[in-house]
Short mmCIF file of C-alpha atoms and ligand atoms in Angstrom, two decimals:
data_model
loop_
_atom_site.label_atom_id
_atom_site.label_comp_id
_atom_site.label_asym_id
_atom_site.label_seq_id
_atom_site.Cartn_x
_atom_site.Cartn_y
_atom_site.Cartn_z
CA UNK A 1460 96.59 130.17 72.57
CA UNK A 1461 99.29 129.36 75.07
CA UNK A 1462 98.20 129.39 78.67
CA UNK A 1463 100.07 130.67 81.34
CA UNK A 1464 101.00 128.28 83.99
CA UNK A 1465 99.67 128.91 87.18
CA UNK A 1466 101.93 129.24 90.00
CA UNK A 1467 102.47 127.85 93.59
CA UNK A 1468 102.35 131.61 94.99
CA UNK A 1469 98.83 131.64 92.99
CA UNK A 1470 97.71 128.21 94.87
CA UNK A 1471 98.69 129.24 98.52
CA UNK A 1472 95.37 129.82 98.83
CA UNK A 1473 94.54 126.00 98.66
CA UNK A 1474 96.76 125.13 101.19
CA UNK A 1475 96.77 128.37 103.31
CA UNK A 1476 94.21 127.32 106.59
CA UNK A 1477 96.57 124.05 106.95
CA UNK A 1478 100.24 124.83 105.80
CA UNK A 1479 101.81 128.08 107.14
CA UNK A 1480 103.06 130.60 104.85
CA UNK A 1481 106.80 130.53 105.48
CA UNK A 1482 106.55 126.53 105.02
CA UNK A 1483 104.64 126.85 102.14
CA UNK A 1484 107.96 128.91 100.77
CA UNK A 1485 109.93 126.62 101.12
CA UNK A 1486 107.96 124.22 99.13
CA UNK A 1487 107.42 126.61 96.31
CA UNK A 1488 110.25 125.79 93.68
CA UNK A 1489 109.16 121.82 93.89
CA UNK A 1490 105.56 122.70 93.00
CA UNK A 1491 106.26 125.10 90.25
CA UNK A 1492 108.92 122.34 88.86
CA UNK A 1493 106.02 119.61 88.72
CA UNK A 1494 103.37 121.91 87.73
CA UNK A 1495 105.78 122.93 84.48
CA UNK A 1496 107.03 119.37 84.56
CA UNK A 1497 103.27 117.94 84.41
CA UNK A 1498 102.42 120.00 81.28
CA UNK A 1499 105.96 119.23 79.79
CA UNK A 1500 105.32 115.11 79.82
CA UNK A 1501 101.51 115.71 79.63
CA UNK A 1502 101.09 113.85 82.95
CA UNK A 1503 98.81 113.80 85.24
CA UNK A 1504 99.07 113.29 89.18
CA UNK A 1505 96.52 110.86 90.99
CA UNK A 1506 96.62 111.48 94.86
CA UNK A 1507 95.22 109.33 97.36
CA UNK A 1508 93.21 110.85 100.33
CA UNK A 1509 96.49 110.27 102.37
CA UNK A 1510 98.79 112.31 100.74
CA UNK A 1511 99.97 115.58 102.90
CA UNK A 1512 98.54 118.92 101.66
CA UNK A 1513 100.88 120.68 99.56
CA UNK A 1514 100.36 117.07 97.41
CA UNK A 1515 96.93 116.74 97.90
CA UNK A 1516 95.62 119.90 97.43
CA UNK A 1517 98.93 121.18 95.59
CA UNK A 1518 99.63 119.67 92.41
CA UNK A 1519 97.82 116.65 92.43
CA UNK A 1520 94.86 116.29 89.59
CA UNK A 1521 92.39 114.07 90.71
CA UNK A 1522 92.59 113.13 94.42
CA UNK A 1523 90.49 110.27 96.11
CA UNK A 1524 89.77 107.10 97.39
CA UNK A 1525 91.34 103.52 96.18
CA UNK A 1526 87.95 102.89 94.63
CA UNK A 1527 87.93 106.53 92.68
CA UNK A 1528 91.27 106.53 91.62
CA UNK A 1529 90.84 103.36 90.02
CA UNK A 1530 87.89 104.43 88.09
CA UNK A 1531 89.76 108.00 87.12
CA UNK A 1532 92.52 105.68 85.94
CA UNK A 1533 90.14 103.96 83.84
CA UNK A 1534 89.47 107.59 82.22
CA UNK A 1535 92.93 109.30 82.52
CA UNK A 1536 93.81 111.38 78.90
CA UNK A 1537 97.37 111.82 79.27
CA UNK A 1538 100.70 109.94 78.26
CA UNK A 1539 102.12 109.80 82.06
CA UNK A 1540 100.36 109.05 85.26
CA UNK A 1541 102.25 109.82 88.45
CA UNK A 1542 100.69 107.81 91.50
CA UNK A 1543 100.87 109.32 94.60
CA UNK A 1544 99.95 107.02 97.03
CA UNK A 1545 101.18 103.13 97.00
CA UNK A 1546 102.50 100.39 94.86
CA UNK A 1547 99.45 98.58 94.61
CA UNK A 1548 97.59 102.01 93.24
CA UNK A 1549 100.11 102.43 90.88
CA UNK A 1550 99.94 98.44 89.19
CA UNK A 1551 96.17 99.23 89.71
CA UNK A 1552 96.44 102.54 87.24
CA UNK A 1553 98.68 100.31 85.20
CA UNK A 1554 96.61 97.15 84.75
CA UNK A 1555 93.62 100.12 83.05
CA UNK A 1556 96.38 101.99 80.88
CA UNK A 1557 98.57 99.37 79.48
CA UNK A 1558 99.80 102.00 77.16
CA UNK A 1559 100.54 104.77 79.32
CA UNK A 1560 103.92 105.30 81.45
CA UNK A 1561 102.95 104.59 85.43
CA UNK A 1562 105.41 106.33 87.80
CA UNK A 1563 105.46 105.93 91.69
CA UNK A 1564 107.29 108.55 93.65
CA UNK A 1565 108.90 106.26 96.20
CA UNK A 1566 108.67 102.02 94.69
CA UNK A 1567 109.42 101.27 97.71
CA UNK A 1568 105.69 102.59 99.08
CA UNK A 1569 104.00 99.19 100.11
CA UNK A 1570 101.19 98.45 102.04
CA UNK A 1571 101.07 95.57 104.90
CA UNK A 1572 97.94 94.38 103.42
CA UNK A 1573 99.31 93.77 100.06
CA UNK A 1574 102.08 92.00 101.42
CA UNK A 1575 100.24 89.54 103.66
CA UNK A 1576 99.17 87.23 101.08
CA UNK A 1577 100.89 86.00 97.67
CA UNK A 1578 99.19 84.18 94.55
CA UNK A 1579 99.75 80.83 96.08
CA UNK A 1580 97.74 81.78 99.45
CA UNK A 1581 94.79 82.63 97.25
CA UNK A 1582 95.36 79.46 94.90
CA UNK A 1583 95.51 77.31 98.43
CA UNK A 1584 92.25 79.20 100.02
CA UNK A 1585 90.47 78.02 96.14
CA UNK A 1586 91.53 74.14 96.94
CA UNK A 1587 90.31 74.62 100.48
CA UNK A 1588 86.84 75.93 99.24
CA UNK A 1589 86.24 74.84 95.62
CA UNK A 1590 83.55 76.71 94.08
CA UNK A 1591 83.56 79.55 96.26
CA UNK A 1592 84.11 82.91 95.02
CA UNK A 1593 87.05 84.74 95.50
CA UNK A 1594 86.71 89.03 96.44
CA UNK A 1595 90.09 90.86 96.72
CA UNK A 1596 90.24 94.36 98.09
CA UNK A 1597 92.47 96.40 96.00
CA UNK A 1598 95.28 96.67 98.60
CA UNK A 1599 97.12 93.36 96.87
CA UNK A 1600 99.26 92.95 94.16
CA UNK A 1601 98.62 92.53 90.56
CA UNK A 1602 99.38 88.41 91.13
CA UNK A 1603 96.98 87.95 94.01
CA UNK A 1604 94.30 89.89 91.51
CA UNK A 1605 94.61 87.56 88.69
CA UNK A 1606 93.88 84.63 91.11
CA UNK A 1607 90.78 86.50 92.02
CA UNK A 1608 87.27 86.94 90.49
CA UNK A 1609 86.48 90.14 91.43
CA UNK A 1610 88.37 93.07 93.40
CA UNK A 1611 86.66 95.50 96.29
CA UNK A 1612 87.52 98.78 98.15
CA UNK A 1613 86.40 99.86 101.14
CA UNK A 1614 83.85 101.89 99.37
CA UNK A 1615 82.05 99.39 97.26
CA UNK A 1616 82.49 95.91 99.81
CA UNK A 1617 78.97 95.73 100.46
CA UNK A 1618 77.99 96.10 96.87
CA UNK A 1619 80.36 94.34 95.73
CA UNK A 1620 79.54 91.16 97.32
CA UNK A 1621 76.06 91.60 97.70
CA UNK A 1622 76.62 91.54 93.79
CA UNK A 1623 76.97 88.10 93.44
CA UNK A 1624 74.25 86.80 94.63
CA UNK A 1625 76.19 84.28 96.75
CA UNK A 1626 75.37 82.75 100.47
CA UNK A 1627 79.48 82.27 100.64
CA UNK A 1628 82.55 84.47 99.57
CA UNK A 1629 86.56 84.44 100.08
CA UNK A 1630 87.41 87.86 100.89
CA UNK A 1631 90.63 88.54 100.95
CA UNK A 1632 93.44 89.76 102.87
CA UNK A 1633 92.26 92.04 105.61
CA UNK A 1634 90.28 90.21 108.37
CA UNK A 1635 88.90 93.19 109.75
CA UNK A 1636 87.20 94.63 106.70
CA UNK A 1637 85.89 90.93 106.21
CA UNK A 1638 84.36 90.65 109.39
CA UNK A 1639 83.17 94.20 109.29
CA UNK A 1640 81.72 93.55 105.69
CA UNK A 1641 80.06 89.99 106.68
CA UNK A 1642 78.06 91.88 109.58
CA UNK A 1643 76.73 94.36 107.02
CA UNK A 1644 75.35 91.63 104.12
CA UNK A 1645 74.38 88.42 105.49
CA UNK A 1646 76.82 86.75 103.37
CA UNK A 1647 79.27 83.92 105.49
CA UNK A 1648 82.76 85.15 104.68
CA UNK A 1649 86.24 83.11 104.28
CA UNK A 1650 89.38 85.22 105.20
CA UNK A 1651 93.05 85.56 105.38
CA UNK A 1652 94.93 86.83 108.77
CA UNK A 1653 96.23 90.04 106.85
CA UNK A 1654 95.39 93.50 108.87
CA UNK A 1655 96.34 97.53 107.95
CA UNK A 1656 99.43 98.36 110.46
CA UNK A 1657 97.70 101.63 110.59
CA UNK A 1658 93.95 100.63 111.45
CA UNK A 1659 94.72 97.87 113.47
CA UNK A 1660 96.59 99.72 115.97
CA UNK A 1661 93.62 101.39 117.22
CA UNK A 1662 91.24 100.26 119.97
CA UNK A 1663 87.41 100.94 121.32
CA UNK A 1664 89.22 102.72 124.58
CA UNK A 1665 90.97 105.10 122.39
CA UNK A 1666 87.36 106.35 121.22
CA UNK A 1667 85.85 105.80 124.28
CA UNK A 1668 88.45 108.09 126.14
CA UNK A 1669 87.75 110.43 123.32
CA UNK A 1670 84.56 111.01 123.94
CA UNK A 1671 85.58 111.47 127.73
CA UNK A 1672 87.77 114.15 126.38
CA UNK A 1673 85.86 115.58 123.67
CA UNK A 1674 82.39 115.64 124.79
CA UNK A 1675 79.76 115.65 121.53
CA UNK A 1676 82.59 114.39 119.00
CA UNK A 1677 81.46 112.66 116.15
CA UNK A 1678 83.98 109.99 115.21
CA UNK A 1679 84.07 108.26 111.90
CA UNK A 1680 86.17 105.03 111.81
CA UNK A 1681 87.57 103.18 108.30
CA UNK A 1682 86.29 99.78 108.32
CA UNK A 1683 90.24 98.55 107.95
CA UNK A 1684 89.74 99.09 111.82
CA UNK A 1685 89.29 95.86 114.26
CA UNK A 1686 85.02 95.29 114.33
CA UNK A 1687 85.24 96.59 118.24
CA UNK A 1688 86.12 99.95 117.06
CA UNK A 1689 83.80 100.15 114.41
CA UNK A 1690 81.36 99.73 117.15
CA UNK A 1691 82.12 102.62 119.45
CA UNK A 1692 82.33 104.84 116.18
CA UNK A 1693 79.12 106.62 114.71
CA UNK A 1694 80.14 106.03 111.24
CA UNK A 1695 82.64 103.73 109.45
CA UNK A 1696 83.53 104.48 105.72
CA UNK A 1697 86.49 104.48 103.31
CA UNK A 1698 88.43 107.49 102.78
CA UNK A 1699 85.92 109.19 100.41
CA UNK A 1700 82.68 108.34 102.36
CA UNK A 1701 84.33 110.02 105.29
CA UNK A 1702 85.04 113.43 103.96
CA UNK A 1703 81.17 113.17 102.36
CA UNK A 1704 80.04 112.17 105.79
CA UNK A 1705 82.22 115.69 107.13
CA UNK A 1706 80.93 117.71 103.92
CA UNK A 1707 77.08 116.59 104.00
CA UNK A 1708 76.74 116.80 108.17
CA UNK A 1709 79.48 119.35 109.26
CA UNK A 1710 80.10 117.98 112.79
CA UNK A 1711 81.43 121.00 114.82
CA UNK A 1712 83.49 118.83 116.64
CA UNK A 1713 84.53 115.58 114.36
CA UNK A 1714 87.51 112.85 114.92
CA UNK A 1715 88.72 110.96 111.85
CA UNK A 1716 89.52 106.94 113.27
CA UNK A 1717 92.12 106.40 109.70
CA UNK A 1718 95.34 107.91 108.78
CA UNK A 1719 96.89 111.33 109.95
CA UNK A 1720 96.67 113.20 106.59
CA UNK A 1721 92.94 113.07 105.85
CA UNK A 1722 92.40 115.31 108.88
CA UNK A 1723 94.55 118.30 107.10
CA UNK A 1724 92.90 117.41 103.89
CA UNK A 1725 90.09 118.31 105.11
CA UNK A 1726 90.44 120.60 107.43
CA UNK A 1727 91.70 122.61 105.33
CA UNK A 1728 88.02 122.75 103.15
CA UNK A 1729 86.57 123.17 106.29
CA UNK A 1730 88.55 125.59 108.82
CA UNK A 1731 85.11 126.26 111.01
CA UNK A 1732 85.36 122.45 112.18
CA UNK A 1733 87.27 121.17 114.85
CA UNK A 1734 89.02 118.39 113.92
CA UNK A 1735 90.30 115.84 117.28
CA UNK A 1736 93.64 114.58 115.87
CA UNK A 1737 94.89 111.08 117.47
CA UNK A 1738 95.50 109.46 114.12
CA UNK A 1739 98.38 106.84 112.95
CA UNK A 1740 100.70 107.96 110.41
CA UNK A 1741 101.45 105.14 106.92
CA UNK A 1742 104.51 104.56 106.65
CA UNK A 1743 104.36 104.19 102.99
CA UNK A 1744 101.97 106.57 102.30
CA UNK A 1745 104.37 108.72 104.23
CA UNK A 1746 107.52 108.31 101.33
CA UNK A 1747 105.93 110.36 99.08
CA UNK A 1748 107.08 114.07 98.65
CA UNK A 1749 107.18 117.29 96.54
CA UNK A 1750 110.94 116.52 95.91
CA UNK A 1751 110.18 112.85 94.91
CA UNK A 1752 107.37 113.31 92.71
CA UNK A 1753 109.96 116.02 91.00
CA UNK A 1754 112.53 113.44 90.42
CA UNK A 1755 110.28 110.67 88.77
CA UNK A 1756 108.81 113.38 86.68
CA UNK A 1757 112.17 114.79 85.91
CA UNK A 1758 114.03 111.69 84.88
CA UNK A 1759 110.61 109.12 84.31
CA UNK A 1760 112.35 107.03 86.64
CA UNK A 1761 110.18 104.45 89.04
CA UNK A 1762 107.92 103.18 86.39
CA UNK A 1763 105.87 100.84 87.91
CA UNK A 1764 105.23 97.63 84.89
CA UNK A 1765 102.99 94.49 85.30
CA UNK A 1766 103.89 90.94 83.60
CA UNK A 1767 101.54 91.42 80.90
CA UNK A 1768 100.30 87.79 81.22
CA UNK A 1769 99.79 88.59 84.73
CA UNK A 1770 98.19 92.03 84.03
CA UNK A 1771 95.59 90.55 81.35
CA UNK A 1772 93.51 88.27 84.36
CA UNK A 1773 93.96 90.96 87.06
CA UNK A 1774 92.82 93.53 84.83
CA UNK A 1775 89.82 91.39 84.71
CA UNK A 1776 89.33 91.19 88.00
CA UNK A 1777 89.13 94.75 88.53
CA UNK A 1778 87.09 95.75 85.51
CA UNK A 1779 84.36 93.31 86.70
CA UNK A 1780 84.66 95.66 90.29
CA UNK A 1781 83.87 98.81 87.85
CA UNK A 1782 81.49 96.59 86.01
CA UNK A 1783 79.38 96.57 89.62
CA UNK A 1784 79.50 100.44 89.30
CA UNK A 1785 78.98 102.63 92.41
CA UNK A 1786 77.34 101.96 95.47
CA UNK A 1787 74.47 103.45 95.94
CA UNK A 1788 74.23 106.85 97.78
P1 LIG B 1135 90.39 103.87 100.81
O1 LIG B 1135 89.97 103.01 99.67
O2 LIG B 1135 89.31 104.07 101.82
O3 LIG B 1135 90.97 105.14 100.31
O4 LIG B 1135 91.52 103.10 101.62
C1 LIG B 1135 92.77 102.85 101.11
C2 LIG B 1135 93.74 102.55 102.16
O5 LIG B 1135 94.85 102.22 101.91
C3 LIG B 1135 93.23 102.66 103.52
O6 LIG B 1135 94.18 102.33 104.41
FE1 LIG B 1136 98.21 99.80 103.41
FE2 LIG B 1136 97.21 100.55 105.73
FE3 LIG B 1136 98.99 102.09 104.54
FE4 LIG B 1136 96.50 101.86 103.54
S1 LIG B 1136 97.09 102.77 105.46
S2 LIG B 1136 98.43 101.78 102.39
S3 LIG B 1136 96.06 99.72 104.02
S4 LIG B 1136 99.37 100.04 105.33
#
């Protein structure tokens, strides 16, 4: 039986509390391109939690964190995955599905942690401190992963590390998730001086003046933020454990400390909240679009490949992450 394709009139609906109607039209012949296009190349679209609306909740198939779009990755049944989010996510879904095509919408969409540190930093950090192990959050290339043992996200740190059973770790590139990390396991932790351009740029007196201004918000900070900001927030999380901290407590008043498009994700699942919106905006995050993911899907341009030699010991790096399985609840 041949299904009908569903339509972007048919999925206003998903979109409707946070994209209005006459924007939503003009949007309209993109989404029903991809959604014919997706069936056409049997793809399937991963979206991070940072992607606007009418790509998060739009035509993307399985949205989510860095940590669950890697595992969904490991799962994917389809011939072409389109990665909307950044490079690194992309090589990530690559490294799983050797096999499979791996298309970015933008290759230009980097990430300032990924390109603080190259394979040779992490090969000098191993001759500084021979022996110890080395834990690489996901935001780095596929080189910097096959110098590493084992990867991270922001989800899984904790676990992660606590994992090895270890009193010393190199955890690399982002200083601030290292030093917010270290304070939660005990564990002394060796790090590199890379930082988010989006966390980084905020500070405790933006939260503090928040709470001036929003009396009785409930602000939830991702732990890419400096360790001072983390401290004035109630709550720091990745992406994912935010919007479960917003589904399972539904704080009538609720700022999200992290990038701008995770508050219209999910406000848009949650219209009786109020959500306070200072946020900083990715850059790279930011370069993918409805007309974009169109074009790779259109001409299977921007396929995203990985050295194979390179790809076989980061692949390791990251299965032994999956290997640690989820933290628990
Ligand atoms: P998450 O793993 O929390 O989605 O974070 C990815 C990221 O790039 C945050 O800046
Ligand atoms: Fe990289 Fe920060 Fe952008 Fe995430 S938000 S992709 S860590 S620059």
């Amino acid at each position: 039986m041949v299904t009908a394709l569903i339509t972007a009139e048919q999925l206003y609906p998903k979109v409707a509390n946070v994209i209005p109607a006459v924007e939503w039209a003009t949007m309209e012949d993109d989404v029903n391109a991809i959604l014919r296009l997706k069936k056409e190349r049997n793809a399937v679209i991963l979206g991070h939690n940072y992607m606007t609306p009418e790509i998060f909740h739009g035509v993307s198939d399985i949205v989510g964190d860095s940590l669950a779009l890697a595992r969904e990755a490991a799962r994917v049944d389809a011939d072409v995955i389109v990665l909307a989010g950044v490079h690194f996510m992309a090589e990530t879904a690559k490294l799983l599905n050797p096999g499979k095509t791996v298309l970015i919408p933008d290759l230009r969409s980097g990430c300032s942690l990924a390109e603080s540190i190259t394979a040779e930093d992490v090969r000098e950090l191993r001759r500084l401190h021979p022996g110890v192990p080395v834990v690489t959050y996901v935001n780095t290339s596929a080189a910097v992963k096959a110098e590493s043992d084992i990867c991270c996200t922001s989800g899984n740190a904790v676990h992660v590390i606590e994992s090895l059973g270890v009193p010393k770790v190199i955890m690399i590139p982002d200083r601030f998730l290292a030093a917010n990390i270290a304070r939660q396991t005990g564990v002394e932790v060796i790090t590199h001086p890379g930082a988010c351009e989006v966390h980084e740029r905020f500070t405790p007196n933006d939260i503090i003046q928040m709470r001036l201004d929003y009396p009785g918000v409930t602000v939830l900070a991702h732990p890419e933020c400096p360790p001072e900001v983390v401290d004035e927030a109630d709550y720091a999380g990745s992406t994912a454990q935010m919007i479960k901290f917003v589904a399972d407590q539904r704080p009538a008043k609720v700022a999200l400390i992290t990038e701008c498009s995770m508050s219209d994700n999910v406000a848009q699942e949650y219209p009786e909240l109020d959500f306070v919106r200072p946020c900083n905006l990715c850059p790279h995050m930011k370069r993918n679009t409805l007309a974009k993911i169109r074009h790779a899907l259109e001409t299977m341009t921007n396929e995203v490949t990985v050295d194979p030699e390179i790809a076989d010991r980061a692949r390791l790096a990251v299965e032994r992450m999956l290997a640690v399985g989820a933290p628990p609840k």
